[in-house]
Short mmCIF file of C-alpha atoms and ligand atoms in Angstrom, two decimals:
data_model
loop_
_atom_site.label_atom_id
_atom_site.label_comp_id
_atom_site.label_asym_id
_atom_site.label_seq_id
_atom_site.Cartn_x
_atom_site.Cartn_y
_atom_site.Cartn_z
CA MET A 1 1.03 6.36 43.18
CA ALA A 2 3.28 3.58 44.44
CA ARG A 3 6.33 2.27 42.60
CA LEU A 4 5.41 0.56 39.37
CA TYR A 5 5.93 -3.19 39.55
CA HIS A 6 8.36 -3.71 36.64
CA ILE A 7 10.23 -0.43 36.23
CA GLY A 8 10.68 -0.21 40.01
CA PHE A 9 9.99 3.50 40.52
CA GLY A 10 6.99 5.80 40.70
CA PRO A 11 6.18 9.45 39.96
CA GLU A 12 7.28 10.52 43.43
CA ASP A 13 10.85 9.40 42.60
CA LEU A 14 11.11 11.78 39.63
CA GLY A 15 11.77 15.12 41.32
CA SER A 16 10.51 18.51 40.27
CA PRO A 17 10.08 19.31 37.49
CA PRO A 18 9.70 15.66 36.50
CA PRO A 19 10.99 14.40 33.15
CA THR A 20 8.49 13.98 30.32
CA LEU A 21 10.95 12.49 27.82
CA ALA A 22 12.67 9.10 27.93
CA LEU A 23 15.51 7.75 25.85
CA LEU A 24 14.73 4.05 25.68
CA SER A 25 17.50 1.53 25.02
CA GLY A 26 17.01 -2.21 24.63
CA ASP A 27 20.27 -2.84 26.47
CA PRO A 28 20.60 -1.85 30.15
CA HIS A 29 24.31 -1.09 29.64
CA ARG A 30 23.44 1.42 26.92
CA ALA A 31 20.91 3.10 29.22
CA ALA A 32 23.61 3.34 31.91
CA GLN A 33 26.22 4.57 29.47
CA ILE A 34 23.98 7.34 28.13
CA ALA A 35 23.20 8.45 31.67
CA HIS A 36 26.74 8.33 33.02
CA THR A 37 28.52 9.82 30.01
CA ARG A 38 26.00 12.32 28.62
CA LEU A 39 23.83 13.52 31.52
CA THR A 40 24.62 15.39 34.71
CA GLN A 41 23.29 14.96 38.26
CA VAL A 42 22.48 11.34 37.41
CA ARG A 43 20.44 9.25 39.83
CA ALA A 44 19.79 5.52 39.37
CA LEU A 45 16.04 5.03 39.83
CA SER A 46 15.98 1.26 39.59
CA GLU A 47 17.91 -1.68 38.23
CA ASN A 48 14.94 -4.02 38.73
CA ARG A 49 15.03 -7.06 36.37
CA GLY A 50 17.78 -5.41 34.33
CA LEU A 51 15.33 -2.65 33.39
CA ASN A 52 17.83 0.00 34.43
CA SER A 53 16.46 3.53 34.62
CA TYR A 54 18.36 6.71 35.34
CA LEU A 55 17.22 10.26 35.90
CA GLY A 56 19.56 13.04 34.83
CA LEU A 57 19.86 16.46 33.30
CA LEU A 58 20.51 17.32 29.67
CA PRO A 59 23.09 20.02 28.86
CA ASN A 60 20.18 22.51 28.70
CA GLY A 61 19.27 21.64 32.30
CA ARG A 62 16.04 19.80 31.44
CA PRO A 63 15.38 16.46 33.17
CA VAL A 64 15.35 13.27 31.11
CA LEU A 65 15.10 9.55 31.73
CA SER A 66 17.50 7.03 30.26
CA ALA A 67 15.53 3.80 30.53
CA THR A 68 15.72 0.18 29.35
CA SER A 69 13.03 -1.62 27.35
CA GLY A 70 14.65 -5.05 27.40
CA MET A 71 14.69 -7.15 24.25
CA GLY A 72 11.58 -7.45 22.10
CA ALA A 73 8.05 -6.12 22.10
CA PRO A 74 6.53 -7.91 25.14
CA SER A 75 9.13 -6.42 27.47
CA LEU A 76 8.99 -3.03 25.75
CA SER A 77 5.19 -2.93 26.01
CA ILE A 78 5.32 -3.35 29.80
CA VAL A 79 8.05 -0.76 30.30
CA VAL A 80 6.39 1.79 28.02
CA ASN A 81 3.00 1.36 29.67
CA GLU A 82 4.58 2.01 33.07
CA LEU A 83 6.67 4.96 31.82
CA VAL A 84 3.48 6.60 30.57
CA GLN A 85 1.85 5.90 33.94
CA VAL A 86 4.63 7.87 35.66
CA GLY A 87 4.24 10.84 33.31
CA ILE A 88 6.49 10.22 30.28
CA ARG A 89 4.96 11.73 27.11
CA THR A 90 7.82 11.47 24.60
CA ILE A 91 9.86 8.32 23.94
CA ILE A 92 12.85 8.00 21.62
CA ARG A 93 14.02 4.44 21.13
CA VAL A 94 17.80 4.27 20.72
CA GLY A 95 18.55 0.83 19.37
CA THR A 96 20.50 -1.30 16.94
CA CYS A 97 19.35 -2.90 13.72
CA GLY A 98 20.27 -4.87 10.64
CA SER A 99 20.18 -3.09 7.28
CA ILE A 100 18.47 -4.80 4.36
CA GLN A 101 19.37 -2.11 1.79
CA GLU A 102 22.85 -1.80 0.21
CA SER A 103 22.70 1.95 0.64
CA LEU A 104 22.20 1.80 4.43
CA THR A 105 25.72 0.95 5.50
CA LEU A 106 27.25 -0.48 8.68
CA GLY A 107 27.93 2.19 11.29
CA SER A 108 25.29 4.59 9.97
CA VAL A 109 21.87 5.17 11.54
CA ALA A 110 18.34 4.24 10.48
CA ILE A 111 15.49 6.57 11.42
CA SER A 112 12.08 4.91 11.27
CA LYS A 113 9.16 6.83 9.82
CA ALA A 114 6.88 3.82 10.32
CA ALA A 115 7.08 0.11 10.90
CA LEU A 116 5.89 -3.01 9.22
CA CYS A 117 4.78 -4.45 12.54
CA ARG A 118 4.95 -8.25 12.63
CA GLN A 119 4.73 -8.38 16.44
CA GLY A 120 2.36 -10.38 18.63
CA ALA A 121 2.41 -7.94 21.56
CA ALA A 122 1.15 -5.13 19.33
CA ASN A 123 -1.97 -7.18 18.52
CA ASP A 124 -2.99 -6.92 22.18
CA ILE A 125 -2.90 -3.13 21.83
CA ALA A 126 -4.43 -2.44 18.41
CA PRO A 127 -5.59 -4.45 15.38
CA PRO A 128 -2.84 -5.70 13.03
CA GLU A 129 -3.82 -3.17 10.35
CA TYR A 130 -3.61 -0.20 12.78
CA PRO A 131 -0.81 2.14 11.65
CA ALA A 132 2.57 1.71 13.30
CA SER A 133 3.63 5.27 12.50
CA ALA A 134 6.21 7.33 14.33
CA ASP A 135 5.53 10.84 15.62
CA PRO A 136 6.22 13.03 12.56
CA PHE A 137 7.65 15.99 14.48
CA LEU A 138 10.12 13.92 16.49
CA THR A 139 11.10 11.98 13.39
CA VAL A 140 11.79 15.09 11.32
CA ALA A 141 13.81 16.41 14.25
CA LEU A 142 15.92 13.22 14.23
CA VAL A 143 16.58 13.68 10.50
CA GLU A 144 17.49 17.34 10.95
CA ALA A 145 19.84 16.49 13.82
CA ALA A 146 21.57 13.75 11.81
CA GLN A 147 22.04 16.20 8.94
CA ARG A 148 23.33 18.93 11.23
CA LEU A 149 25.78 16.54 12.91
CA GLY A 150 26.95 15.11 9.58
CA ILE A 151 25.93 11.59 10.59
CA PRO A 152 25.10 9.22 7.71
CA TYR A 153 21.47 8.15 7.96
CA ALA A 154 18.50 6.75 6.11
CA LEU A 155 14.86 7.56 6.81
CA GLY A 156 12.41 4.78 5.99
CA ILE A 157 10.15 1.93 6.92
CA THR A 158 11.44 -0.53 9.51
CA ALA A 159 10.46 -4.19 9.78
CA SER A 160 9.78 -4.84 13.48
CA VAL A 161 9.63 -8.56 14.21
CA ASP A 162 9.53 -10.78 17.27
CA THR A 163 12.57 -12.95 16.67
CA PHE A 164 16.17 -12.14 15.86
CA TYR A 165 16.83 -15.44 14.09
CA GLU A 166 13.74 -16.91 12.39
CA GLY A 167 11.82 -13.65 11.95
CA GLN A 168 14.81 -11.96 10.35
CA GLU A 169 15.39 -14.95 8.06
CA ARG A 170 18.61 -16.11 9.66
CA THR A 171 19.44 -19.65 8.59
CA ASP A 172 22.78 -19.89 10.41
CA SER A 173 21.21 -20.69 13.80
CA ALA A 174 20.16 -23.60 15.99
CA ASN A 175 16.86 -23.89 14.15
CA PRO A 176 17.23 -26.06 11.05
CA HIS A 177 13.64 -25.43 9.86
CA LEU A 178 12.90 -21.94 8.63
CA LEU A 179 9.17 -21.76 7.96
CA ARG A 180 8.18 -21.37 4.33
CA PHE A 181 6.55 -17.97 4.85
CA LEU A 182 9.88 -16.64 6.10
CA GLN A 183 12.00 -17.99 3.24
CA GLY A 184 12.72 -15.05 0.91
CA ILE A 185 10.97 -12.52 3.14
CA THR A 186 14.03 -10.26 3.44
CA GLU A 187 14.27 -9.87 -0.33
CA GLU A 188 10.53 -9.20 -0.48
CA TYR A 189 10.81 -6.51 2.19
CA ARG A 190 13.85 -5.04 0.43
CA ARG A 191 11.81 -4.69 -2.77
CA LEU A 192 9.01 -3.07 -0.77
CA GLY A 193 11.48 -0.41 0.34
CA VAL A 194 11.86 -1.57 3.94
CA ILE A 195 15.27 -0.41 5.16
CA ASN A 196 16.01 -2.42 8.30
CA TYR A 197 15.10 -5.12 10.81
CA GLU A 198 14.77 -4.58 14.54
CA MET A 199 12.53 -5.84 17.34
CA GLU A 200 10.72 -3.03 19.16
CA ALA A 201 9.74 0.02 17.07
CA GLY A 202 6.45 -1.23 15.60
CA THR A 203 4.91 -1.95 18.98
CA LEU A 204 6.26 1.33 20.39
CA PHE A 205 4.70 3.28 17.51
CA LYS A 206 1.30 1.63 17.88
CA MET A 207 1.37 2.31 21.61
CA GLY A 208 2.23 5.95 20.91
CA ASN A 209 -0.76 6.32 18.63
CA VAL A 210 -3.17 4.48 20.95
CA TYR A 211 -2.03 5.98 24.27
CA GLY A 212 -1.37 9.46 22.85
CA PHE A 213 2.36 9.95 23.40
CA ALA A 214 5.06 10.87 20.88
CA ALA A 215 7.32 8.00 19.78
CA ALA A 216 10.32 7.83 17.49
CA CYS A 217 13.12 5.40 16.77
CA ILE A 218 16.75 5.68 15.73
CA CYS A 219 18.98 2.62 15.39
CA GLY A 220 22.66 2.17 14.72
CA VAL A 221 23.29 -0.29 11.89
CA ILE A 222 25.31 -3.24 13.22
CA ALA A 223 24.50 -5.88 10.58
CA GLN A 224 24.41 -5.58 6.81
CA ARG A 225 21.98 -8.31 5.78
CA THR A 226 22.61 -7.89 2.07
CA LYS A 227 26.10 -9.30 2.80
CA ALA A 228 25.99 -11.44 5.96
CA GLU A 229 23.76 -12.64 8.78
CA LYS A 230 25.94 -11.84 11.77
CA PRO A 231 26.18 -8.48 13.51
CA ILE A 232 29.62 -6.91 13.07
CA LEU A 233 30.88 -6.08 16.54
CA GLU A 234 33.54 -3.69 15.20
CA ALA A 235 30.76 -1.50 13.79
CA LYS A 236 28.70 -1.39 16.95
CA ASP A 237 30.44 1.31 18.99
CA GLN A 238 30.35 3.87 16.21
CA ALA A 239 26.78 3.00 15.18
CA VAL A 240 25.43 3.26 18.73
CA GLN A 241 27.45 6.38 19.45
CA ARG A 242 25.95 8.09 16.41
CA ALA A 243 22.39 7.06 17.31
CA VAL A 244 22.89 8.38 20.86
CA GLU A 245 24.32 11.65 19.55
CA VAL A 246 21.32 12.29 17.33
CA ALA A 247 18.79 11.22 19.97
CA LEU A 248 20.35 13.52 22.57
CA ALA A 249 20.23 16.48 20.20
CA VAL A 250 16.51 15.88 19.72
CA ALA A 251 15.94 15.30 23.43
CA GLU A 252 17.31 18.80 24.06
CA ARG A 253 14.60 20.22 21.80
CA PHE A 254 11.69 18.18 23.15
CA ALA A 255 12.40 17.57 26.85
N1 URA B 301 18.97 -5.99 15.96
C1 URA B 301 18.16 -6.75 15.21
O1 URA B 301 16.99 -6.96 15.54
N2 URA B 301 18.66 -7.28 14.07
C2 URA B 301 19.92 -7.10 13.67
O2 URA B 301 20.34 -7.63 12.63
C3 URA B 301 20.77 -6.31 14.48
C4 URA B 301 20.27 -5.76 15.64
#
């Protein structure tokens, strides 16, 4: 098989034994940072379109990919489809999110057991009512790792939406007209027990169920939406660091 058009590498670039697990970051810098600080024998596979992908070894010697989904479900859907084409069978999204529950605090991590999937790309893959559920085994492993590492976490339902501003009910933005169906939606989700907002997990989970690969998601909490709209940059390093720590511990078990 030739190189895949978007991710910029093919199965023949993956060595032997090839990786079957990918850590998938939205941000190419996070994918690079995970590879260069936490893996050994790292090789950059491609930096095509900012979809940076690195092949490296975990501390247990197993190969793993640190790849980039880009922002939002359309980009993620392309990357994930191509990762599965090159042989990836387990994907852990390592992202950031905004908490909508008081108890899920800045700097902690949110582990998604399922998503309320309000994402257009997912509708091209399965009907809207198709379950956006995470792989249960990977998800329990993320919880166990967070507990073992003493990292504060919440396990719950994630709202995955297509827009950072309108879809997450941000009014402090360039758009002066928040549609009526979005006004009050955060409070409604909060009452329904949804724990956080992010922009990729729902589509990833539906793809996992349709294609037959294992998908999970852990996000560092960088905004506390019960208090403010803006992400808090001072919280980001710790939140991301914790999410990476937990994801790597699980990768060691499943790679
Ligand atoms: N990512 C999101 O989608 N929302 C947030 O509030 C923070 C990160």
